[in-house]
Short mmCIF file of C-alpha atoms in Angstrom, two decimals:
data_model
loop_
_atom_site.label_atom_id
_atom_site.label_comp_id
_atom_site.label_asym_id
_atom_site.label_seq_id
_atom_site.Cartn_x
_atom_site.Cartn_y
_atom_site.Cartn_z
CA MET J 1 -12.14 -2.17 1.52
CA LYS J 2 -9.11 -3.52 0.55
CA GLY J 3 -8.16 -2.38 -3.09
CA VAL J 4 -5.25 -0.91 -5.17
CA PHE J 5 -4.19 2.29 -6.73
CA LEU J 6 -3.72 1.03 -10.23
CA ASN J 7 -1.15 2.22 -12.65
CA LEU J 8 -2.97 2.91 -16.16
CA SER J 9 -0.17 4.63 -18.20
CA ASN J 10 2.73 3.16 -20.21
CA HIS J 11 5.17 4.10 -17.34
CA PRO J 12 5.85 0.93 -15.10
CA ILE J 13 5.75 1.62 -11.49
CA ALA J 14 9.62 0.09 -11.43
CA GLN J 15 10.32 3.24 -13.37
CA TRP J 16 8.59 5.76 -10.68
CA SER J 17 10.63 7.66 -8.41
CA GLU J 18 10.49 6.57 -4.56
CA ALA J 19 8.47 9.74 -4.00
CA GLN J 20 5.79 9.09 -6.69
CA ARG J 21 5.27 5.61 -5.10
CA ASN J 22 5.10 6.98 -1.62
CA GLY J 23 2.74 9.61 -2.69
CA ALA J 24 0.48 7.24 -4.45
CA ARG J 25 0.34 5.07 -1.20
CA ALA J 26 -0.19 8.00 1.01
CA LEU J 27 -3.33 8.61 -0.93
CA GLY J 28 -4.85 5.54 0.88
CA PHE J 29 -6.40 3.42 -1.82
CA GLY J 30 -4.47 0.52 -1.28
CA GLU J 31 -0.90 -0.86 -2.62
CA VAL J 32 0.31 0.43 -6.08
CA ALA J 33 -0.04 -1.99 -8.83
CA ASP J 34 0.71 -2.00 -12.62
CA ALA J 35 -2.49 -3.02 -14.87
CA VAL J 36 -2.26 -6.18 -16.36
CA PRO J 37 -2.31 -6.15 -19.19
CA PRO J 38 -1.05 -2.35 -19.28
CA LEU J 39 -2.89 0.29 -21.11
CA PRO J 40 -3.16 -0.41 -24.55
CA MET J 41 -1.84 1.64 -27.55
CA VAL J 42 -4.28 3.78 -29.62
CA PRO J 43 -3.57 3.22 -33.46
CA PRO J 44 -3.77 6.51 -34.90
CA GLU J 45 -6.40 5.48 -37.42
CA MET J 46 -8.84 4.46 -34.93
CA ASP J 47 -11.80 6.23 -34.76
CA GLU J 48 -13.78 7.90 -31.56
CA ALA J 49 -15.82 4.63 -31.17
CA GLY J 50 -13.16 2.28 -31.19
CA VAL J 51 -11.16 4.37 -28.47
CA VAL J 52 -14.48 4.36 -26.14
CA ALA J 53 -14.49 0.50 -26.77
CA LEU J 54 -10.85 0.66 -25.44
CA ALA J 55 -11.50 2.65 -22.35
CA ASP J 56 -14.62 0.86 -21.60
CA GLU J 57 -12.66 -2.55 -21.53
CA ALA J 58 -9.67 -1.10 -19.50
CA ALA J 59 -11.96 0.07 -17.23
CA SER J 60 -13.62 -3.14 -16.55
CA ARG J 61 -10.36 -4.76 -16.42
CA ALA J 62 -9.29 -2.24 -13.51
CA VAL J 63 -12.30 -2.80 -11.41
CA ALA J 64 -11.51 -6.53 -11.66
CA GLN J 65 -8.01 -5.94 -10.67
CA GLY J 66 -9.35 -4.02 -7.54
CA ALA J 67 -8.83 -0.44 -8.54
CA ARG J 68 -10.08 1.81 -5.93
CA ALA J 69 -8.04 4.63 -7.47
CA ALA J 70 -5.98 4.89 -10.73
CA PHE J 71 -3.14 6.96 -12.34
CA VAL J 72 -4.33 7.47 -15.70
CA ALA J 73 -2.05 8.92 -18.44
CA GLY J 74 -1.61 8.45 -22.20
CA GLU J 75 -2.90 9.16 -25.52
CA TYR J 76 -5.33 12.05 -24.76
CA THR J 77 -8.86 10.80 -26.21
CA LEU J 78 -8.35 7.59 -24.34
CA VAL J 79 -7.44 9.22 -21.08
CA TYR J 80 -10.43 11.33 -21.55
CA ALA J 81 -12.56 8.62 -21.90
CA LEU J 82 -10.96 6.15 -19.61
CA VAL J 83 -11.50 8.69 -16.76
CA HIS J 84 -15.10 8.86 -17.38
CA LYS J 85 -15.53 5.17 -17.40
CA LEU J 86 -13.42 4.70 -14.14
CA CYS J 87 -15.42 7.49 -12.54
CA GLU J 88 -18.95 6.00 -13.54
CA ARG J 89 -17.50 2.80 -12.05
CA GLY J 90 -16.46 4.64 -8.56
CA VAL J 91 -13.01 4.48 -9.34
CA ARG J 92 -11.21 8.00 -8.44
CA CYS J 93 -8.50 9.21 -10.93
CA PHE J 94 -4.98 10.90 -10.71
CA ALA J 95 -2.55 12.45 -12.63
CA THR J 96 1.08 13.52 -11.68
CA THR J 97 2.27 16.94 -11.53
CA SER J 98 6.16 17.21 -12.07
CA ALA J 99 8.81 19.98 -11.81
CA ARG J 100 10.80 20.30 -15.42
CA ASP J 101 14.57 20.61 -14.54
CA VAL J 102 16.72 21.50 -17.84
CA VAL J 103 20.22 20.95 -17.75
CA VAL J 104 22.49 22.24 -20.73
CA THR J 105 26.09 20.79 -21.10
CA LEU J 106 28.90 20.76 -23.62
CA ASP J 107 29.71 17.19 -25.06
CA PRO J 108 33.49 16.54 -26.00
CA THR J 109 32.70 18.41 -29.40
CA GLY J 110 31.51 21.43 -27.94
CA ALA J 111 27.84 20.77 -28.85
CA SER J 112 24.84 21.87 -26.52
CA VAL J 113 23.34 18.84 -24.89
CA LYS J 114 19.96 19.38 -23.39
CA GLN J 115 18.60 17.16 -20.88
CA THR J 116 15.09 17.57 -19.35
CA VAL J 117 14.62 15.31 -16.11
CA PHE J 118 10.85 15.13 -14.61
CA ARG J 119 10.56 15.63 -10.90
CA PHE J 120 7.37 14.11 -9.21
CA VAL J 121 5.58 16.62 -7.33
CA ARG J 122 2.15 15.62 -6.29
CA TRP J 123 -0.85 13.54 -7.34
CA ARG J 124 -3.88 15.77 -8.71
CA GLU J 125 -7.12 14.29 -9.01
CA TYR J 126 -9.18 14.48 -12.11
CA ARG J 127 -12.43 16.43 -11.17
CA GLY J 128 -15.31 16.34 -13.95
#
């Protein structure tokens, strides 16, 4: 069955590392594709029913775009609802795991500059 591994996050595939893209392809669900439109932003004043409605709309669009599996990341309550909606529709859902490498350097003024680099490690499936 032809399908896609759909990116349902606010992290476009163009910004993923090669390891993350290759890891998604290796899962065997099809080519990696960004959702169109991308995952919606959740207004902070939105109630729970509104979040569930956003999740339902996003899940329906994902299925229409051929999702067999999806990377789901974003606002916590939307992710929770969306994973459930996708699983109900037979779409497997994944999160990334990463190592956080912290580098501290001194800038020209002598101030400490802390940089955190997230390095993709593997995909982890959401399980209910």
